[in-house]
């Protein structure tokens, strides 16, 4: 998710990124996405979505990967995106 562009355009998929670095090491990451009711948190030893633990997928075949990028636009056909 992004930030400024989506928020300015009224697109609800944006977040606020907050992180804490102590002695040059990341300690905490907190990117809440208030418009969609999601709060991700990450600390040494784990990551969570709305308080529930996240896990890395057990898949190892690169052919099963889904990778994408783009910029959301108002009125864009979600099925085509």
Rosetta silent file (secondary structure, phi, psi, omega in degrees, C-alpha in Angstrom):
SEQUENCE: XXXXXXXXXXXXXXXXXXXXXXXXXXXXXXXXXXXXXXXXXXXXXXXXXXXXXXXXXXXXXXXXXXXXXXXXXXXXXXXXX
SCORE:     score description
SCORE:     0.000 S_00000001
   1 L     0.000  158.128 -179.137    0.000    0.000    0.000 S_00000001
   2 E  -111.024 -150.239 -175.012    1.040    3.535   -0.503 S_00000001
   3 L  -141.097 -100.004 -167.510    0.378    6.810    1.064 S_00000001
   4 H   -55.570  -49.834 -174.390   -0.044   10.295   -0.236 S_00000001
   5 H   -61.484  -47.885  179.742   -1.301    9.703   -3.784 S_00000001
   6 H   -63.502  -43.077 -179.574   -4.009    7.231   -2.785 S_00000001
   7 H   -61.604  -45.585 -179.422   -5.140    9.362    0.181 S_00000001
   8 H   -63.506  -35.604 -179.783   -5.368   12.520   -1.952 S_00000001
   9 L   -82.819   -2.079  179.430   -7.359   10.672   -4.610 S_00000001
  10 L    79.375   16.905  178.500   -9.778    9.270   -2.018 S_00000001
  11 L   -87.374  125.422 -172.473   -8.639    5.677   -2.548 S_00000001
  12 L   -70.864  -12.723 -178.240   -8.922    3.812    0.798 S_00000001
  13 L   -84.907   80.610  174.406   -5.824    1.620    0.286 S_00000001
  14 E  -144.819  163.532  179.497   -3.190    3.749    2.034 S_00000001
  15 L  -145.056  171.851  177.153   -1.310    3.494    5.288 S_00000001
  16 E  -113.140  124.110 -177.208    0.797    5.404    7.742 S_00000001
  17 E   -99.334  123.800  178.031    4.296    4.021    8.178 S_00000001
  18 E  -127.643  132.661  177.131    5.848    4.185   11.627 S_00000001
  19 E  -143.659  156.047  178.636    9.091    2.475   12.570 S_00000001
  20 E  -124.329  125.394  176.513   11.532    2.497   15.441 S_00000001
  21 E  -118.954  126.301  179.724   15.261    2.015   14.946 S_00000001
  22 E  -123.443  126.958 -179.316   17.460    1.716   18.011 S_00000001
  23 L    54.035   38.308  177.346   21.249    1.592   17.763 S_00000001
  24 L    78.263    6.433 -179.187   20.994    1.152   13.992 S_00000001
  25 E  -120.296  136.183  177.137   18.696   -1.891   14.207 S_00000001
  26 E   -66.797  133.406 -177.712   14.977   -2.012   13.376 S_00000001
  27 E  -113.273  -36.623 -174.141   12.975   -2.726   16.527 S_00000001
  28 E  -150.751  140.245  171.614    9.361   -2.093   15.548 S_00000001
  29 E  -129.794  136.867 -177.736    7.310   -1.465   12.416 S_00000001
  30 E  -144.240   95.505  175.920    3.709   -0.311   12.521 S_00000001
  31 E  -108.410   81.568  179.126    1.941    0.542    9.253 S_00000001
  32 E   -68.432  144.179  175.541   -1.757    0.895   10.132 S_00000001
  33 E  -116.582   82.346 -169.901   -4.209    1.116    7.214 S_00000001
  34 H   -63.333  -30.790 -177.100   -7.112    2.878    8.956 S_00000001
  35 H   -72.205  -21.273  179.601   -9.488    3.105    5.982 S_00000001
  36 H  -113.438    6.022  174.884   -9.559   -0.688    5.550 S_00000001
  37 L    70.040   30.796  179.257   -9.338   -1.604    9.256 S_00000001
  38 E  -117.234  137.456  172.780   -5.944   -3.302    9.087 S_00000001
  39 E  -130.837  114.002  175.123   -3.000   -2.854   11.429 S_00000001
  40 E   -93.423  140.253  172.860    0.219   -4.666   10.684 S_00000001
  41 E  -135.043  148.673  176.931    2.875   -4.844   13.388 S_00000001
  42 E  -143.918  131.054  175.787    6.326   -6.365   13.313 S_00000001
  43 E  -133.933  165.986  177.214    8.807   -6.851   16.114 S_00000001
  44 L   -54.093  120.903  178.133   11.891   -9.018   16.409 S_00000001
  45 L   102.571   -5.666  178.390   10.517  -12.536   16.290 S_00000001
  46 E   177.880  158.858  176.658    7.178  -11.990   14.584 S_00000001
  47 E  -130.768  148.490 -173.039    4.745  -10.096   12.392 S_00000001
  48 E  -140.393  150.988  171.191    1.009   -9.683   12.933 S_00000001
  49 E  -121.096  116.096 -177.359   -2.136   -8.491   11.167 S_00000001
  50 L    51.176   39.008  176.654   -4.739   -7.131   13.579 S_00000001
  51 L    85.527   -7.793  179.197   -3.014   -9.051   16.376 S_00000001
  52 E   -94.807  135.537 -177.699   -3.017  -12.399   14.558 S_00000001
  53 E   -63.381  140.930  173.021    0.389  -13.935   13.723 S_00000001
  54 L   -99.124  147.632  178.860    1.507  -13.911   10.087 S_00000001
  55 L  -129.178  149.916  175.209    3.471  -16.827    8.684 S_00000001
  56 L   -74.017  140.723  178.508    5.686  -17.245    5.673 S_00000001
  57 L   -61.325  146.779  177.068    4.227  -19.474    2.994 S_00000001
  58 L   -83.799   -5.456 -179.262    5.555  -23.038    2.829 S_00000001
  59 L   -66.628  139.303 -179.898    5.600  -22.872   -0.990 S_00000001
  60 L  -121.517   -8.924 -178.358    9.068  -23.170   -2.491 S_00000001
  61 L   -83.263  116.380 -179.912    8.324  -23.248   -6.243 S_00000001
  62 H   -58.725  -24.241  179.313    9.024  -19.799   -7.784 S_00000001
  63 H   -65.825  -17.787  179.699    6.403  -20.551  -10.454 S_00000001
  64 H   -88.352   -0.481 -177.163    3.758  -20.213   -7.709 S_00000001
  65 L   -75.025  146.286  174.195    4.818  -16.621   -6.949 S_00000001
  66 L  -121.512  118.398 -178.067    2.525  -13.697   -7.627 S_00000001
  67 L  -129.369  136.715  178.571    4.273  -10.389   -8.145 S_00000001
  68 L  -159.914  162.168  175.977    2.744   -7.138   -9.271 S_00000001
  69 L  -151.773  158.604  178.381    2.942   -3.406   -9.079 S_00000001
  70 L   168.245  175.446  178.919    0.837   -0.517  -10.210 S_00000001
  71 L  -118.665  120.981  178.298   -0.932    2.649   -9.261 S_00000001
  72 L   -65.237  144.476  177.914   -4.590    2.498   -8.324 S_00000001
  73 L  -134.976  138.858  176.187   -6.802    4.982  -10.144 S_00000001
  74 L   -56.981  137.475  178.513  -10.393    6.017   -9.430 S_00000001
  75 L    82.615   -1.534 -179.198  -12.759    4.362  -11.872 S_00000001
  76 L   -71.685  137.973  179.452  -10.276    1.661  -12.853 S_00000001
  77 L   -70.044  111.551 -176.709  -11.854   -1.702  -13.603 S_00000001
  78 L   -59.341  -34.452 -179.152  -10.784   -3.904  -10.665 S_00000001
  79 L   -65.386  -37.851  179.655  -11.116   -7.101  -12.734 S_00000001
  80 L   -75.590  -30.937 -179.708   -8.630   -5.801  -15.320 S_00000001
  81 L   -71.393    0.000    0.000   -6.222   -4.508  -12.674 S_00000001
